[in-house]
Amino acid sequence: MKHKQTRLLVLAALLVGLVGLACGLGGATEKVDEVKQTAEAAATTLATAASELKETAEIVATQVAPTASALKETAEALATAVPTVAGEVKETAEAAATTVSEQMEQPPAGEQPAEGEGIEEATLEATSVDAALEQLSSYRSQLAMRWEGQKANGEATSGEVTVLFEQVKEPLASHMQMQTSGDAAAEMGGTGTFEWYRIGDTFYMQNPEDGSWISFTGEGMESTFSQGFFSADDMIDLPETARRSLLPETVNGISTWHYTFDKADLGPKGEGLEDASGEVWIAREGGYPVKFILDGTGAPNGEEAVGNMFVSGTYHIEYELLEVNTPLTIEPPAEAQTMPGMGGMGGMGEMGGGSEEGGYPMMDDAEVQFSMQGMLNYYTHATLGEVIDFYKSELAAQGWTANADAEYIGDDTALLTFSKDGEELNLTLNVEADGRVNVTLVSGQ
């Protein structure tokens, strides 16, 4: 294209020169025809060159248009890709920062422990599982034990117990569910399930024999129910010494130190065992056990681990904290909160609300201490006389007949007996030192 432009310019200059020459010659006739012919030839050549230049320009324009379109598409693609790439770069940077943070806890390059050298001797600061758990606002744990060996009477035995325990510190609420199999289930009446709840000062316990619920409130029960009859301390023997891994490990989202131990590390707790080996993961912050595994042979815990169900043999214990300091909702099932009726009397009335049709009457301010099928115990601030009058009136309205021959009313005690359709209802009323009246009702045939 450049060559054609140069040629066009040369021809134009030649044309101009020829025109000038023609003017200089004036009227020289003999040169006019020659100049005219030369000019016409130059004009023809110039027109041809211009046409070629136009064709070339059109070809270039045709070629440039797709390129421009491709450039536009590329720019649009880049505009879309840049935010995505930026996001990926950000994620990569965050991952790199996490990796660097983790690597900062590891020994420097060239100082990595050789095989068998990645542990150190250590003394565990946590000696009580229950005490360590007290610092948590809430937690959910699971403990499992299985065994095979002998009972106290020498009979062969095998079984498994799994306990789920959860607790919230404020407001106080806890829940324990125990599943059993093998001889452990037989010891519980064959149901294999036992469960209880604690909400404040009220306890709800499921009868393992028939699945019915019992509720009661009373002082001195906290220690019995705080950890589910047998506490974690009863089942977990933390070693006094152990081998600790040099690098931390994360268990259920908790950064821990990993320890391994054997029978010698258990100290006096290992008495009665022929052999034992285990692992325990202790939280780096808080010092509470997050996970515990123990395999043993012999007599665990001086023949007290599971009572008469197992006193010697082989066993495996595994404990784990599933959740720590997370929002937990603990609430008894509806059937636990609806207390059972008295024998054939039907459903019990609501606590503190008199009686329902065919139900069991209570004083309006009843503070229930214990409730189960056929029995109820509660406190009221009413006087002894008011309680006697209340039951004589309410039970008579329900068709009960007072047995005057079996009645006793004293200054601080009263015994009342009622009968209906072959059933008998006995009331025992006692005035306590603080002036409240303790009411106990027992029904039977």
XYZ file of C-alpha atoms in Angstrom:
445
model
C 0.000 0.000 0.000
C 2.887 2.355 0.791
C 4.410 1.647 -2.671
C 1.147 2.575 -4.383
C 0.955 5.860 -2.489
C 4.500 6.775 -3.585
C 3.696 5.929 -7.179
C 0.629 8.127 -7.068
C 2.626 11.086 -5.731
C 5.299 10.713 -8.435
C 2.696 10.669 -11.167
C 1.016 13.744 -9.739
C 4.338 15.623 -9.671
C 5.035 14.575 -13.222
C 1.646 15.850 -14.294
C 2.303 19.216 -12.639
C 5.721 19.432 -14.332
C 4.275 18.686 -17.707
C 1.618 21.336 -17.319
C 4.324 23.858 -16.372
C 6.386 22.861 -19.348
C 3.400 23.332 -21.621
C 2.850 26.856 -20.333
C 6.532 27.728 -20.726
C 6.582 26.717 -24.289
C 3.761 29.140 -24.973
C 2.321 28.486 -28.362
C 4.712 25.815 -29.544
C 2.295 23.748 -31.478
C 4.544 20.848 -32.011
C 4.765 20.210 -28.337
C 1.085 20.607 -27.487
C 0.003 17.248 -28.765
C 2.895 15.587 -27.000
C 2.082 17.290 -23.721
C -1.595 16.562 -24.149
C -0.896 12.862 -24.709
C 1.446 12.727 -21.748
C -1.114 14.454 -19.481
C -3.865 12.102 -20.577
C -1.622 9.096 -19.868
C -0.734 10.468 -16.438
C -4.362 11.137 -15.610
C -5.298 7.596 -16.602
C -2.479 6.173 -14.516
C -3.464 8.397 -11.577
C -7.103 7.258 -11.779
C -6.021 3.613 -11.859
C -3.805 4.141 -8.801
C -6.619 5.907 -6.958
C -8.958 3.023 -7.705
C -6.381 0.511 -6.453
C -5.863 2.595 -3.319
C -9.621 2.611 -2.678
C -9.808 -1.177 -3.052
C -6.871 -1.569 -0.691
C -8.523 0.704 1.877
C -11.747 -1.282 1.682
C -9.818 -4.533 2.208
C -8.031 -3.057 5.223
C -11.318 -1.782 6.662
C -12.833 -5.242 6.228
C -9.905 -6.824 8.062
C -9.793 -4.243 10.830
C -13.503 -4.520 11.754
C -13.346 -8.140 13.018
C -10.205 -7.307 14.912
C -11.901 -4.375 16.586
C -14.878 -6.579 17.468
C -12.540 -9.239 18.891
C -10.752 -6.571 20.930
C -14.130 -5.392 22.293
C -15.097 -8.940 23.274
C -11.714 -9.462 24.919
C -12.122 -6.245 26.914
C -15.582 -7.314 28.082
C -14.276 -10.754 29.081
C -11.454 -9.153 31.039
C -13.923 -6.856 32.813
C -15.878 -9.950 33.898
C -12.848 -11.998 34.840
C -11.019 -9.387 36.889
C -13.454 -9.436 39.906
C -13.450 -13.240 39.886
C -9.676 -13.365 39.803
C -9.525 -10.758 42.554
C -11.809 -12.914 44.719
C -9.683 -15.967 44.078
C -6.560 -14.013 44.939
C -8.184 -12.897 48.203
C -9.135 -16.484 49.103
C -5.653 -17.674 48.242
C -4.147 -14.961 50.426
C -6.400 -15.881 53.375
C -5.556 -19.566 52.988
C -1.885 -18.698 52.849
C -2.223 -16.611 56.023
C -3.881 -19.544 57.816
C -1.166 -21.912 56.652
C 1.547 -19.521 57.795
C -0.151 -19.182 61.188
C -0.255 -22.946 61.607
C 3.329 -23.319 60.473
C 4.458 -20.756 63.033
C 3.551 -23.301 65.735
C 5.681 -25.985 64.122
C 9.407 -26.440 64.584
C 11.558 -24.518 62.045
C 12.689 -26.259 58.855
C 15.501 -28.646 59.577
C 14.285 -29.134 63.157
C 11.297 -31.401 62.463
C 11.240 -34.328 64.901
C 12.385 -37.616 63.471
C 10.137 -40.676 63.651
C 9.593 -41.597 67.281
C 10.833 -38.185 68.454
C 7.634 -36.138 67.909
C 6.511 -36.509 71.523
C 7.619 -35.330 74.931
C 6.985 -36.453 78.480
C 4.320 -34.339 80.162
C 2.202 -34.064 83.304
C -1.533 -33.494 82.865
C -2.883 -30.515 84.783
C -6.497 -31.674 84.412
C -7.222 -34.351 87.027
C -11.021 -34.024 87.248
C -13.263 -34.098 84.191
C -16.312 -32.801 86.066
C -14.387 -29.863 87.550
C -12.919 -28.953 84.159
C -16.378 -28.923 82.567
C -17.719 -26.461 85.143
C -15.976 -23.589 83.330
C -18.094 -24.119 80.178
C -21.359 -22.233 79.615
C -22.794 -25.251 77.772
C -21.651 -28.558 76.353
C -22.827 -31.849 74.876
C -20.816 -35.019 75.479
C -21.027 -38.726 74.732
C -19.530 -41.584 76.690
C -19.510 -45.206 75.558
C -18.270 -48.347 77.308
C -18.333 -51.938 76.148
C -16.992 -54.940 77.978
C -16.657 -58.693 78.017
C -15.699 -60.618 81.116
C -17.177 -61.754 84.420
C -19.750 -60.534 86.905
C -19.121 -60.430 90.652
C -20.742 -63.880 90.967
C -18.386 -65.331 88.353
C -20.922 -65.527 85.523
C -19.849 -64.510 82.017
C -21.072 -61.109 80.889
C -20.881 -58.706 77.964
C -22.633 -55.471 77.230
C -22.461 -51.873 76.138
C -23.571 -48.566 77.632
C -23.761 -45.272 75.747
C -24.537 -42.052 77.614
C -25.399 -38.720 75.988
C -25.173 -35.812 78.409
C -25.816 -32.130 77.761
C -25.965 -29.133 80.044
C -26.613 -25.390 79.959
C -25.320 -23.323 82.857
C -27.676 -20.315 82.654
C -30.537 -20.895 83.107
C -29.672 -24.266 84.574
C -30.858 -27.200 82.486
C -29.427 -30.654 81.812
C -30.379 -33.876 80.077
C -29.058 -37.421 80.179
C -29.997 -40.316 77.913
C -28.552 -43.784 78.381
C -28.775 -46.614 75.863
C -27.777 -50.143 76.873
C -27.436 -53.527 75.229
C -26.483 -57.016 76.324
C -26.436 -57.698 80.060
C -26.595 -53.965 80.771
C -30.087 -53.828 79.250
C -31.181 -56.857 81.268
C -30.103 -55.111 84.480
C -32.400 -52.193 83.562
C -35.478 -54.324 83.092
C -34.867 -55.146 79.459
C -35.818 -51.743 78.018
C -32.276 -50.650 77.207
C -33.214 -46.975 77.637
C -33.108 -44.593 80.563
C -33.522 -40.820 80.455
C -33.884 -37.824 82.730
C -34.088 -34.018 82.543
C -33.371 -31.296 85.032
C -34.941 -27.863 84.553
C -33.981 -25.575 87.414
C -34.901 -27.458 90.602
C -37.371 -29.819 88.940
C -36.336 -33.283 87.787
C -38.099 -35.507 85.263
C -37.061 -39.166 85.206
C -38.229 -41.934 82.911
C -39.038 -45.304 84.437
C -36.891 -47.814 82.461
C -39.378 -50.629 83.054
C -42.494 -49.120 81.481
C -41.306 -45.834 79.973
C -43.528 -43.707 82.234
C -42.228 -40.413 83.644
C -41.706 -39.321 87.239
C -41.186 -35.702 88.312
C -39.969 -34.360 91.618
C -38.301 -31.381 93.255
C -36.099 -31.544 96.296
C -32.975 -30.320 97.994
C -29.914 -32.547 97.968
C -30.709 -34.072 94.583
C -28.304 -31.862 92.613
C -25.233 -33.998 93.284
C -27.078 -37.171 92.286
C -28.337 -35.834 88.991
C -25.673 -33.262 88.081
C -23.721 -35.699 85.899
C -26.223 -38.448 85.259
C -25.990 -40.860 88.229
C -22.425 -41.831 87.360
C -20.340 -38.823 86.448
C -17.611 -38.561 83.844
C -15.078 -38.813 86.675
C -16.520 -42.216 87.571
C -15.803 -43.548 84.088
C -12.714 -41.644 82.947
C -9.356 -42.135 84.632
C -7.062 -39.372 83.415
C -3.389 -40.368 83.598
C -0.980 -38.596 85.896
C 1.764 -38.589 83.243
C 1.748 -39.157 79.489
C 3.566 -38.587 76.203
C 2.464 -35.388 74.470
C 2.666 -34.699 70.755
C 4.760 -31.654 69.905
C 2.178 -30.378 67.439
C -1.403 -29.375 68.387
C -4.393 -31.208 66.937
C -7.938 -29.964 66.288
C -10.803 -32.127 67.586
C -14.418 -31.028 67.017
C -13.215 -27.502 66.298
C -11.141 -27.294 69.503
C -7.353 -26.921 69.489
C -5.909 -29.649 71.722
C -2.737 -31.340 72.890
C -2.708 -35.064 72.143
C -1.410 -37.396 74.875
C -0.801 -41.153 74.874
C -0.432 -43.232 78.025
C -0.281 -46.750 79.446
C -1.004 -48.538 82.721
C 2.022 -47.072 84.501
C 0.822 -43.529 83.785
C -2.467 -44.150 85.615
C -0.767 -44.499 88.976
C -3.106 -45.741 91.742
C -6.005 -45.565 89.280
C -4.473 -48.464 87.396
C -4.571 -50.846 90.347
C -6.369 -54.041 89.445
C -5.538 -53.695 85.744
C -3.309 -56.165 84.003
C -2.733 -53.908 81.040
C -3.999 -50.571 79.714
C -3.316 -48.135 76.905
C -5.078 -44.968 75.938
C -5.160 -41.520 74.399
C -6.523 -38.216 75.607
C -6.902 -34.848 73.904
C -6.789 -31.863 76.286
C -8.007 -28.401 75.217
C -5.124 -25.947 74.942
C -7.369 -23.215 76.327
C -9.309 -24.353 79.382
C -7.479 -27.619 80.008
C -10.621 -29.772 79.766
C -10.636 -33.241 78.139
C -12.093 -33.114 74.621
C -11.635 -36.789 73.788
C -10.560 -39.872 75.737
C -9.965 -43.474 74.704
C -8.926 -46.336 76.993
C -8.524 -50.047 76.378
C -7.915 -52.178 79.434
C -7.696 -55.713 80.739
C -8.366 -56.642 84.348
C -10.613 -55.046 86.988
C -11.367 -51.368 86.160
C -11.601 -48.878 89.020
C -11.294 -51.488 91.752
C -14.377 -53.429 90.623
C -16.613 -50.341 90.924
C -16.958 -49.198 87.307
C -20.286 -50.812 86.472
C -21.354 -52.434 89.704
C -22.334 -56.076 89.500
C -22.574 -56.010 85.700
C -18.820 -56.289 85.167
C -15.868 -56.654 87.540
C -13.081 -58.090 85.363
C -12.248 -58.806 81.726
C -11.533 -56.600 78.711
C -13.184 -53.248 78.154
C -13.134 -50.180 75.943
C -14.099 -46.664 77.059
C -14.506 -43.710 74.726
C -15.530 -40.185 75.716
C -15.921 -37.123 73.512
C -17.094 -33.531 73.805
C -19.322 -33.001 70.773
C -20.159 -29.318 71.350
C -18.754 -26.608 73.614
C -20.222 -23.187 74.453
C -22.893 -23.388 71.749
C -26.604 -22.492 72.033
C -28.400 -25.592 73.344
C -32.128 -25.998 73.980
C -32.981 -28.530 76.674
C -36.655 -29.227 77.306
C -38.442 -32.342 78.592
C -40.948 -34.004 76.253
C -44.612 -33.142 76.696
C -45.412 -36.510 78.290
C -42.792 -35.860 80.985
C -44.268 -32.483 81.877
C -47.794 -33.908 82.113
C -47.571 -35.816 85.365
C -49.205 -39.264 85.555
C -52.527 -39.972 87.249
C -53.173 -41.924 90.425
C -54.044 -45.513 89.598
C -57.425 -45.483 87.863
C -58.138 -41.843 88.650
C -57.192 -40.597 85.213
C -54.873 -37.740 84.328
C -53.503 -35.461 86.983
C -54.497 -31.820 87.143
C -51.944 -29.133 86.337
C -49.537 -28.158 89.076
C -50.958 -25.535 91.394
C -54.378 -25.512 89.742
C -56.937 -27.412 91.831
C -58.457 -30.370 89.988
C -59.721 -31.385 86.561
C -62.747 -33.589 85.932
C -61.712 -37.055 87.088
C -58.248 -35.679 87.862
C -56.168 -35.400 90.978
C -56.822 -32.307 93.155
C -53.971 -30.246 94.618
C -53.794 -26.996 96.567
C -53.453 -23.901 94.404
C -49.914 -23.135 95.606
C -48.633 -26.733 95.401
C -44.825 -27.071 95.196
C -44.494 -30.570 93.784
C -41.550 -32.563 95.121
C -42.297 -35.977 93.680
C -44.822 -37.406 91.265
C -45.173 -40.862 89.770
C -47.871 -43.388 88.973
C -49.921 -43.828 92.158
C -47.999 -41.312 94.311
C -47.626 -37.549 94.734
C -45.790 -35.389 97.244
C -45.879 -31.600 97.486
C -45.690 -28.621 99.851
C -48.334 -25.958 100.456
C -48.428 -22.781 102.547
C -52.029 -23.450 103.547
C -52.766 -24.472 107.153
C -53.337 -28.083 108.142
C -57.056 -27.400 108.623
C -57.357 -25.760 105.189
C -55.737 -28.745 103.497
C -58.046 -31.214 105.297
C -61.144 -29.230 104.344
C -59.902 -28.915 100.732
C -59.509 -32.664 100.214
C -62.712 -33.635 101.948
C -64.609 -31.237 99.686
C -62.800 -31.909 96.406
C -62.668 -35.709 96.718
C -66.318 -35.891 97.744
C -67.200 -33.959 94.584
C -65.348 -36.624 92.587
C -67.260 -39.441 94.188
C -64.780 -40.500 96.868
C -66.050 -41.552 100.292
C -64.140 -40.673 103.463
C -63.384 -43.543 105.855
C -63.952 -41.935 109.243
C -62.768 -45.055 111.137
C -59.311 -44.784 109.572
C -59.029 -41.031 110.031
C -56.562 -39.371 112.421
C -56.181 -35.613 112.888
C -53.603 -34.198 115.323
C -51.966 -30.824 115.897
C -49.219 -31.290 113.286
C -50.233 -34.508 111.514
C -53.307 -35.898 109.796
C -54.087 -39.246 108.124
C -57.094 -39.403 105.777
C -58.436 -42.379 103.819
C -60.919 -42.337 100.945
C -62.362 -45.101 98.774
C -64.027 -45.246 95.368
C -64.937 -48.172 93.073
C -62.678 -50.602 94.933
C -59.709 -48.203 95.084
C -58.264 -46.606 98.184
C -56.577 -43.214 98.492
C -54.430 -42.433 101.543
C -53.393 -38.875 102.462
C -50.615 -38.106 104.932
C -50.296 -34.470 106.038
C -47.403 -33.138 108.137
C -46.694 -29.585 109.319
C -43.004 -28.729 108.740
C -40.803 -26.509 110.931
C -41.216 -23.593 108.497
C -45.014 -23.823 108.729
C -45.605 -25.410 105.337
C -47.704 -28.554 105.111
C -46.229 -31.571 103.345
C -48.899 -33.539 101.484
C -48.407 -37.146 100.381
C -51.068 -39.058 98.464
C -50.807 -42.761 97.666
C -53.443 -44.749 95.788
C -53.931 -48.505 95.561
C -56.421 -51.349 95.540
